[in-house]
mmCIF file of C-alpha atoms in Angstrom:
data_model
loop_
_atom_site.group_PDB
_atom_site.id
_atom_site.type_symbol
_atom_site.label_atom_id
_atom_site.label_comp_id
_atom_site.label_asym_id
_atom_site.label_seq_id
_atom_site.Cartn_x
_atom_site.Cartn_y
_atom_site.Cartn_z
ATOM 1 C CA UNK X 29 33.321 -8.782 -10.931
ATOM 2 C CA UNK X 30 29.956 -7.779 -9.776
ATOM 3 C CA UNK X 31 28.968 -4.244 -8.976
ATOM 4 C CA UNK X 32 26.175 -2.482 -6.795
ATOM 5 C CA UNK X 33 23.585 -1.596 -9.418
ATOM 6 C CA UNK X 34 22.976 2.016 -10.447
ATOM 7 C CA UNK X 35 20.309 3.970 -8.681
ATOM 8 C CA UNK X 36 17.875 5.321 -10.723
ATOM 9 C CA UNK X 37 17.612 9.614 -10.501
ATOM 10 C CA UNK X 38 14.465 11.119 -9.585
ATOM 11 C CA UNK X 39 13.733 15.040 -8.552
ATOM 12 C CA UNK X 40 15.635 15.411 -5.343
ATOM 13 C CA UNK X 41 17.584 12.933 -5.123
ATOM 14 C CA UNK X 42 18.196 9.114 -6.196
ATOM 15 C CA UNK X 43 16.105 5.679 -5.964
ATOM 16 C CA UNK X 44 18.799 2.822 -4.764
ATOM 17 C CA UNK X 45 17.888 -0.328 -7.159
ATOM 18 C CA UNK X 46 16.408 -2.124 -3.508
ATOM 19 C CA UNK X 47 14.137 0.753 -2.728
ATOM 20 C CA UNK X 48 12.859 0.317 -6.414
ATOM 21 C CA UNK X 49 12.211 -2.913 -6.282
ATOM 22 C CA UNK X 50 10.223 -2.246 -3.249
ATOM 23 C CA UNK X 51 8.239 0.682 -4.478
ATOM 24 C CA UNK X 52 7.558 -1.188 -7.435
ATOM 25 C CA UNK X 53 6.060 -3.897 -5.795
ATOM 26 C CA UNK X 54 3.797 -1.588 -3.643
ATOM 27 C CA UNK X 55 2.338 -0.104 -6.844
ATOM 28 C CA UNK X 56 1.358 3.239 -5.063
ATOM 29 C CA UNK X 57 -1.742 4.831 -6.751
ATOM 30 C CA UNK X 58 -2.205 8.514 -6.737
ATOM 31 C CA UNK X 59 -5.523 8.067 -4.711
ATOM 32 C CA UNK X 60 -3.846 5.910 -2.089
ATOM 33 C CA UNK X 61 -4.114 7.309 1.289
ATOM 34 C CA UNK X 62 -0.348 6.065 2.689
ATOM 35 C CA UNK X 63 0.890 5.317 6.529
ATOM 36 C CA UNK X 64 5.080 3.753 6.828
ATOM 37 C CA UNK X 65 5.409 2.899 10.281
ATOM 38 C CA UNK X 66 9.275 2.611 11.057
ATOM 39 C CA UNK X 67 12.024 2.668 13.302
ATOM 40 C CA UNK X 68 13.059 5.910 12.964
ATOM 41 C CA UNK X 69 12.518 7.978 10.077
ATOM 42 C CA UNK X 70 12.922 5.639 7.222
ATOM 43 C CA UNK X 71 13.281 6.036 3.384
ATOM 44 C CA UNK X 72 9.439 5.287 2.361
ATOM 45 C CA UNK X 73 7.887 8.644 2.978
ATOM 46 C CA UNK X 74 10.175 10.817 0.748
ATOM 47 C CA UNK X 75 9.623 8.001 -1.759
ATOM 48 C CA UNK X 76 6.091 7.321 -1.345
ATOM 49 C CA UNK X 77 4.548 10.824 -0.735
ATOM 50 C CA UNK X 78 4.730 11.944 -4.727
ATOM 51 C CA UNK X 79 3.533 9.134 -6.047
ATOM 52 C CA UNK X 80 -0.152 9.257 -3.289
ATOM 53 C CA UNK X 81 -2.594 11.478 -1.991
ATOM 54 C CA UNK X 82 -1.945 11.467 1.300
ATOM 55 C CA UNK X 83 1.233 9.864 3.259
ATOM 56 C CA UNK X 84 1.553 9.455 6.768
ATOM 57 C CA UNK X 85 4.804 8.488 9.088
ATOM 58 C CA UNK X 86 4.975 7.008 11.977
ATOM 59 C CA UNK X 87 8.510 6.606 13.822
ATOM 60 C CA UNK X 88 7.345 3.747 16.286
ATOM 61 C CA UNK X 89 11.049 3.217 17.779
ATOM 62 C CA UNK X 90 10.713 2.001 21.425
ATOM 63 C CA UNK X 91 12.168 4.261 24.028
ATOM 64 C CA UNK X 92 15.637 2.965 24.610
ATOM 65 C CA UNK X 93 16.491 1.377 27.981
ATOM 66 C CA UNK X 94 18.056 3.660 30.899
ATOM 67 C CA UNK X 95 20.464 1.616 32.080
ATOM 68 C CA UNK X 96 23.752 3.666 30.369
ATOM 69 C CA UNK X 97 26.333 2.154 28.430
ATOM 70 C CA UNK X 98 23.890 0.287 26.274
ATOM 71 C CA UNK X 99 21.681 0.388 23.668
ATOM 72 C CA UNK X 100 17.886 -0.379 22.634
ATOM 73 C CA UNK X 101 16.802 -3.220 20.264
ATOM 74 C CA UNK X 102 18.725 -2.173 16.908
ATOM 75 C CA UNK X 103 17.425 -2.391 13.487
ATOM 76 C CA UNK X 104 18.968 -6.021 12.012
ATOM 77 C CA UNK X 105 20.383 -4.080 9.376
ATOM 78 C CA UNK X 106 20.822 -0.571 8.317
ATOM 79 C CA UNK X 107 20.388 1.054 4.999
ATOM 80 C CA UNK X 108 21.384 4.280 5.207
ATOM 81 C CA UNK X 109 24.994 3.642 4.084
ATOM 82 C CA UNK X 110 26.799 1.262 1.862
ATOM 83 C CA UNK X 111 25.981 -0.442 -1.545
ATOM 84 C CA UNK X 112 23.204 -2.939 -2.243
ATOM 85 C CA UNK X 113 23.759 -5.504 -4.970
ATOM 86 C CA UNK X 114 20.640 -7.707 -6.142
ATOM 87 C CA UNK X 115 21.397 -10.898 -7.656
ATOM 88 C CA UNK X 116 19.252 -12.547 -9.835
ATOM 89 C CA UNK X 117 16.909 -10.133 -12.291
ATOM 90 C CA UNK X 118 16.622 -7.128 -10.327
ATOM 91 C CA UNK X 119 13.245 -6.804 -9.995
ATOM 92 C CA UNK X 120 10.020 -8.565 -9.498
ATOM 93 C CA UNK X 121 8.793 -7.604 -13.390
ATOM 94 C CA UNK X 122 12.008 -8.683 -14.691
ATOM 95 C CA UNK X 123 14.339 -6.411 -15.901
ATOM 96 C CA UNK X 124 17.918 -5.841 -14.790
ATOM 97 C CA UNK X 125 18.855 -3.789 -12.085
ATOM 98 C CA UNK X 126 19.794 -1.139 -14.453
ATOM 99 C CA UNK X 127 16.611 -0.852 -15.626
ATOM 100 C CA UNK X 128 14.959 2.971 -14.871
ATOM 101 C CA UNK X 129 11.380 2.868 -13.822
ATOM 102 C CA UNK X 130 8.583 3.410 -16.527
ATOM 103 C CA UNK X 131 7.315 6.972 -16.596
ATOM 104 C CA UNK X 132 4.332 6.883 -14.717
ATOM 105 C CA UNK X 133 6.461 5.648 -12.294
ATOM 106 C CA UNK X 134 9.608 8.335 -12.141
ATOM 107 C CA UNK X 135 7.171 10.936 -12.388
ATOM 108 C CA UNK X 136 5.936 13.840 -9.469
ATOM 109 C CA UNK X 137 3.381 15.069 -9.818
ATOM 110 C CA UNK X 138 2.373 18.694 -8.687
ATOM 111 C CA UNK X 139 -0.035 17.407 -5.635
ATOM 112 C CA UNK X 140 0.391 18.686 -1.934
ATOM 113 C CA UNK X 141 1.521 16.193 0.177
ATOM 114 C CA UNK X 142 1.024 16.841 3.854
ATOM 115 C CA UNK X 143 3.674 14.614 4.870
ATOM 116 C CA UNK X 144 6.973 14.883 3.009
ATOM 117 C CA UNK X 145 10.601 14.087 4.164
ATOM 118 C CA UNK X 146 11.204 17.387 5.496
ATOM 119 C CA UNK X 147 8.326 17.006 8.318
ATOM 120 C CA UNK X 148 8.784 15.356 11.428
ATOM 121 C CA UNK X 149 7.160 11.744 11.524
ATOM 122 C CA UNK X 150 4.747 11.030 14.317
ATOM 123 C CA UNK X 151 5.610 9.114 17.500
ATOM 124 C CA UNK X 152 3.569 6.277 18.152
ATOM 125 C CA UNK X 153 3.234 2.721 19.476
ATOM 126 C CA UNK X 154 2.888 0.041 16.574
ATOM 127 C CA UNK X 155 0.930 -2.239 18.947
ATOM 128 C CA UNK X 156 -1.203 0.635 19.243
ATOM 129 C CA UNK X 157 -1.419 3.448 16.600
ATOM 130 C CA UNK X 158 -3.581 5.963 16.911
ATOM 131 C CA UNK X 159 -5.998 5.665 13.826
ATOM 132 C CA UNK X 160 -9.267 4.581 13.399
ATOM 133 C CA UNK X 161 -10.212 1.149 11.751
ATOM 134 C CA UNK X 162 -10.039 1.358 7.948
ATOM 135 C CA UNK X 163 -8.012 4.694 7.754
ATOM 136 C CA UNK X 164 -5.637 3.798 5.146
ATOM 137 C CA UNK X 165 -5.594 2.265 1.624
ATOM 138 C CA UNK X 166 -1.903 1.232 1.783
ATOM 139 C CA UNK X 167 0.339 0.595 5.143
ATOM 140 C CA UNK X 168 4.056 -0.106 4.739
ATOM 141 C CA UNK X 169 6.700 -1.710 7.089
ATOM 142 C CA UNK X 170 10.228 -1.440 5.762
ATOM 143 C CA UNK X 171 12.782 -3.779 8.246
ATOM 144 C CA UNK X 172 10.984 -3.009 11.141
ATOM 145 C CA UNK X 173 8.156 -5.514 12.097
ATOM 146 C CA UNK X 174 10.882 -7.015 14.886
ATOM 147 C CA UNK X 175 12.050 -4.069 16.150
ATOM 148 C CA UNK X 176 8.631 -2.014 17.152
ATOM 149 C CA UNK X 177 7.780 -4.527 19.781
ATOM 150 C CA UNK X 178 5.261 -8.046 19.872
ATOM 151 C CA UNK X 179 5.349 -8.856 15.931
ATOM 152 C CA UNK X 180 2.006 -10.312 15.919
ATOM 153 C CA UNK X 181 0.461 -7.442 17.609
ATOM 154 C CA UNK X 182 2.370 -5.064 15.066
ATOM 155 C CA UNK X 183 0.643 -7.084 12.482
ATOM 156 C CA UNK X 184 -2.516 -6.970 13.601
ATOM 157 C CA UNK X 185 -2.618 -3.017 13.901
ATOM 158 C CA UNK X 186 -1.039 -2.592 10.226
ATOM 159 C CA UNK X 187 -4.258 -4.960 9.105
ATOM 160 C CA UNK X 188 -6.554 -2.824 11.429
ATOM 161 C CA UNK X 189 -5.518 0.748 10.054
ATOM 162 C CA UNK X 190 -6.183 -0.693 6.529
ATOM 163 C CA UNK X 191 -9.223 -0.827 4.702
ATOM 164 C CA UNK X 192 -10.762 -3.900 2.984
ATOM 165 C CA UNK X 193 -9.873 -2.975 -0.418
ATOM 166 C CA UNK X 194 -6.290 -1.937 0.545
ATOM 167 C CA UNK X 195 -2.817 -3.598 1.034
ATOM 168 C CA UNK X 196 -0.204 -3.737 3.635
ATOM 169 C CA UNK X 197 3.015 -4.483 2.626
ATOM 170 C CA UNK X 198 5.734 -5.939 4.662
ATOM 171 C CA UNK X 199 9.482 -5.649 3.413
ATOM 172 C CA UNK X 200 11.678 -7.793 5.980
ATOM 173 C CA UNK X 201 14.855 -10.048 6.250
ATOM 174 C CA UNK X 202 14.030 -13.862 6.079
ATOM 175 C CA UNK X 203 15.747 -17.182 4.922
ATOM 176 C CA UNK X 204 14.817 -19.368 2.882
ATOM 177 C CA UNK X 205 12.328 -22.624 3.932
ATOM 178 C CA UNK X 206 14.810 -25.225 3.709
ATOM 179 C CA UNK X 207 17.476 -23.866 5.260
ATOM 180 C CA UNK X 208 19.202 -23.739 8.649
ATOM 181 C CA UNK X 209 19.829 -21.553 11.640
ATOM 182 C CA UNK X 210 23.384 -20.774 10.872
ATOM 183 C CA UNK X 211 22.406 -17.577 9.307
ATOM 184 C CA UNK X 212 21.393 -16.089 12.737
ATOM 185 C CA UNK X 213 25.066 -17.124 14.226
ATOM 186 C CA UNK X 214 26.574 -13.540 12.374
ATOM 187 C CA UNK X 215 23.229 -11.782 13.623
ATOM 188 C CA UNK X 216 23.362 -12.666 17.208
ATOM 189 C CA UNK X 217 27.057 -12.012 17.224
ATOM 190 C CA UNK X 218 25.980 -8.455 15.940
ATOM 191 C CA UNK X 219 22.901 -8.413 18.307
ATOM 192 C CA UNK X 220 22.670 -10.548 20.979
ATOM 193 C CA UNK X 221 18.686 -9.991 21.408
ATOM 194 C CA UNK X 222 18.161 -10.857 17.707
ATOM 195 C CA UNK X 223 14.934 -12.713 17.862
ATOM 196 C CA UNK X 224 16.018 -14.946 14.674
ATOM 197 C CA UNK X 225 15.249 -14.756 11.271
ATOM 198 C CA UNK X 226 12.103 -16.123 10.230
ATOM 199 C CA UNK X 227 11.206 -18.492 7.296
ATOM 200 C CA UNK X 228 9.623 -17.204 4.573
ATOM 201 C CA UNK X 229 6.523 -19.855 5.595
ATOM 202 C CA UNK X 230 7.473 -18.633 8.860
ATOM 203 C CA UNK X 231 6.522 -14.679 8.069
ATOM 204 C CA UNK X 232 3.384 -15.588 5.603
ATOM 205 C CA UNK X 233 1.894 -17.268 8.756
ATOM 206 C CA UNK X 234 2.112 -14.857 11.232
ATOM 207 C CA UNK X 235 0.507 -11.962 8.543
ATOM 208 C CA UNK X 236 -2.548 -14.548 7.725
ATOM 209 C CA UNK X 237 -3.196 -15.539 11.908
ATOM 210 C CA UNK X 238 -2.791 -11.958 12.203
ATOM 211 C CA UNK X 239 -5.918 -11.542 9.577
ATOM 212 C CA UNK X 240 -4.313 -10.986 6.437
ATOM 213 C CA UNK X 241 -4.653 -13.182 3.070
ATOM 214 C CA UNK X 242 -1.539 -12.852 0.883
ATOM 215 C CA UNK X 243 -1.374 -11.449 -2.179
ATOM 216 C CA UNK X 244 1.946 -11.264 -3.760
ATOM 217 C CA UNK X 245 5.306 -12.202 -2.742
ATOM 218 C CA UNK X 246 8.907 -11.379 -3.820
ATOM 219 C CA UNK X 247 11.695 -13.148 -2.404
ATOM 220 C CA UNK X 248 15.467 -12.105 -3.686
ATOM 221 C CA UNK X 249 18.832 -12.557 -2.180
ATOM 222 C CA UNK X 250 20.913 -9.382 -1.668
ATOM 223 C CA UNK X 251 25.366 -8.393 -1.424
ATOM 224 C CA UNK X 252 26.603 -6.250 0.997
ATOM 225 C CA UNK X 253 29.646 -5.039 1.899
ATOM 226 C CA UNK X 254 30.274 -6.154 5.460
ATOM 227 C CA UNK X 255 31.503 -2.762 7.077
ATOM 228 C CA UNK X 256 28.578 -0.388 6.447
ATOM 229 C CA UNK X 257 26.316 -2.725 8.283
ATOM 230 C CA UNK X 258 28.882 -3.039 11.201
ATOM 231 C CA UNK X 259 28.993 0.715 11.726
ATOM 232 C CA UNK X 260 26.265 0.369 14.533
ATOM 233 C CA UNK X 261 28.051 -2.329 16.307
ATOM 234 C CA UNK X 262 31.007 -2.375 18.975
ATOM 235 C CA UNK X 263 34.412 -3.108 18.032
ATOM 236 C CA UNK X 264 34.577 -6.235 19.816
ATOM 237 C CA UNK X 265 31.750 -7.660 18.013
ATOM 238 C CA UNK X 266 32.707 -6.311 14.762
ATOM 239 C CA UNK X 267 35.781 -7.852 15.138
ATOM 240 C CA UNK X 268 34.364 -11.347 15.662
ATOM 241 C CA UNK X 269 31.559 -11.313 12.852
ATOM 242 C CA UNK X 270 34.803 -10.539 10.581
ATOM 243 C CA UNK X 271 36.722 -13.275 11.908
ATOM 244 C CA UNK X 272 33.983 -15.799 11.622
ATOM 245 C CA UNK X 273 33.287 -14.640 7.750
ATOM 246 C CA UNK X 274 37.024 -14.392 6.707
ATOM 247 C CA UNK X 275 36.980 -17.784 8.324
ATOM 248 C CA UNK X 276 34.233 -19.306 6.331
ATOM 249 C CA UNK X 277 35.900 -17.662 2.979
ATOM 250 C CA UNK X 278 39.255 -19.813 3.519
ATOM 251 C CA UNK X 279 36.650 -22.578 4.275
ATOM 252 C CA UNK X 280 36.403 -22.952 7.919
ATOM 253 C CA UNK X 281 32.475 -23.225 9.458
ATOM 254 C CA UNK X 282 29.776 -21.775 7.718
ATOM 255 C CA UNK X 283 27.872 -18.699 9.100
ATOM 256 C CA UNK X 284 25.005 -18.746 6.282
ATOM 257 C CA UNK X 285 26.208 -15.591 5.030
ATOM 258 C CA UNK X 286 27.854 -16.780 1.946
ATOM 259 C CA UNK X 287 30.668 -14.099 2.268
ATOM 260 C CA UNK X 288 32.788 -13.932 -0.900
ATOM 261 C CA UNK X 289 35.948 -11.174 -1.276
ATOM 262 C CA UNK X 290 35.149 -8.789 -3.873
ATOM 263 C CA UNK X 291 37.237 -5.575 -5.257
ATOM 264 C CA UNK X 292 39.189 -6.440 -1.856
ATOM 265 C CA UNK X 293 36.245 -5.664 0.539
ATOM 266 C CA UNK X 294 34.300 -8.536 2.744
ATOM 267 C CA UNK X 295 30.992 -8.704 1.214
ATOM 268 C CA UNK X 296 28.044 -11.181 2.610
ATOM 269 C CA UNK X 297 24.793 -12.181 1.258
ATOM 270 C CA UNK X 298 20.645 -11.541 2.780
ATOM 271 C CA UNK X 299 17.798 -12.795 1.482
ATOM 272 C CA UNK X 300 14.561 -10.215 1.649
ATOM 273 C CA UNK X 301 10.797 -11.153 0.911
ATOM 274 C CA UNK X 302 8.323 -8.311 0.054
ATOM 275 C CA UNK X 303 5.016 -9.568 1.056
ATOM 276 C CA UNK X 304 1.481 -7.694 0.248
ATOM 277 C CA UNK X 305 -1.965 -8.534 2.065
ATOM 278 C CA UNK X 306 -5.113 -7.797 2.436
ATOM 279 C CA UNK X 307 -7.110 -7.632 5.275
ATOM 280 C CA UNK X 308 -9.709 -10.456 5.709
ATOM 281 C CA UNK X 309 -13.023 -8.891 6.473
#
């Protein structure tokens, strides 16, 4: 029976395997000069800041709507709570999720960091940051480029902010080329303004007409357990994202989720891409 993978200890606290993956494929340098732009305040600055120069956050959450009894855009998913399991190898260099990260790579090293997770972030627009051209040798976006407003303008500033020579990197929620809509029936029960989940094609595209050339991609597919991620969403709609899954498991329509029981809890499936540019000069 599987089991979410072990997170890996560093000073302070503990690496989840999915943030590991992640920060391995950034491949922060210690001269990297760092900005995460987020919904909120995010995981990437406490992880990031030790391991560069300089790190930078940006919480570029739109101002929720006045109208009471309701709520702003949401995240897709949240992180904060719940288990993660990768399937597949665990990691984009191919070890298994157990795997701890190489030295160099665990390590903190004794260097100020302006920025750290006890500061507050900055408040900004992410169609509109305020930082000059070429400011940054590394820009991050962790499950966010939907939620901060127009996507393509979003893009476009993360590619302006960063210099020639650097990389942004892009961490999102996407299915796979080939197949169907049916994954965004679950997400629009959740969220009824979900925007859909792009392709992987889909997301490459809008980063290259936004200026970028890809790099590197890593595309994995994720477990969950179902309740964690329903914690920001209303009974009602809870209830009816459980009754569509439960129905799929005893074979009724699918919902693209591939939910499977496991250890007695509802668990479904995402796929994620990690994607690293450059800009084009």
């Amino acid at each position: 029976m599987p089991q979410p993978a072990p997170a890996v200890p560093r000073s302070g606290g503990t690496i989840a395997p999915h943030l590991r993956r992640l920060l391995e494929f950034v491949e922060p340098g210690r001269d990297d000069v760092c900005l995460d732009v987020a919904r909120g305040r995010g995981p990437m600055p406490a992880a990031l800041a030790p391991r560069v120069r300089h790190m930078t956050a940006v919480d570029a959450a739109p101002e929720p709507p006045a109208r009471a009894g309701t709520s702003g855009r949401m995240a897709t998913v949240e992180f904060g709570t719940g288990p993660v399991r990768i399937t597949g190898d665990g990691g984009p260099g191919g070890g298994p999720d157990g795997d701890r990260l190489p030295a160099a790579a665990t390590r903190e090293d004794r260097v100020p960091h302006p920025i750290g997770p006890d500061r507050p972030t900055i408040k900004a627009d992410a169609t509109a940051l305020p930082y000059r051209d070429n400011a940054f040798s590394l820009v991050t976006a962790r499950f966010s480029l939907y939620t901060l407003g127009d996507p393509d303008g979003v893009l476009r500033e993360l590619l302006r902010v960063c210099r020639p020579d650097g990389r942004v990197v892009i961490a999102d929620l996407v299915r796979g080329n080939l197949a169907g809509p049916e994954r965004d029936r679950i997400e629009r029960l959740r969220d009824p303004d979900h925007p859909g989940t792009p392709s992987i094609a889909r997301l490459t595209e809008m980063i290259t007409s936004a200026g970028g050339s890809i790099r590197r991609l890593d595309v994995f597919t994720v477990e969950r357990p179902i309740e964690p991620w329903l914690a920001t969403c209303d009974d009602a709609a809870a209830d009816r994202i459980r009754e569509a899954l439960i129905d799929e498991v005893d074979g009724g329509p699918k919902t693209g989720a591939k939910p499977r029981i496991i250890g007695g809890e509802l668990w479904f499936t995402q796929t994620w891409a990690h994607v690293a540019a450059e800009p084009i000069p």
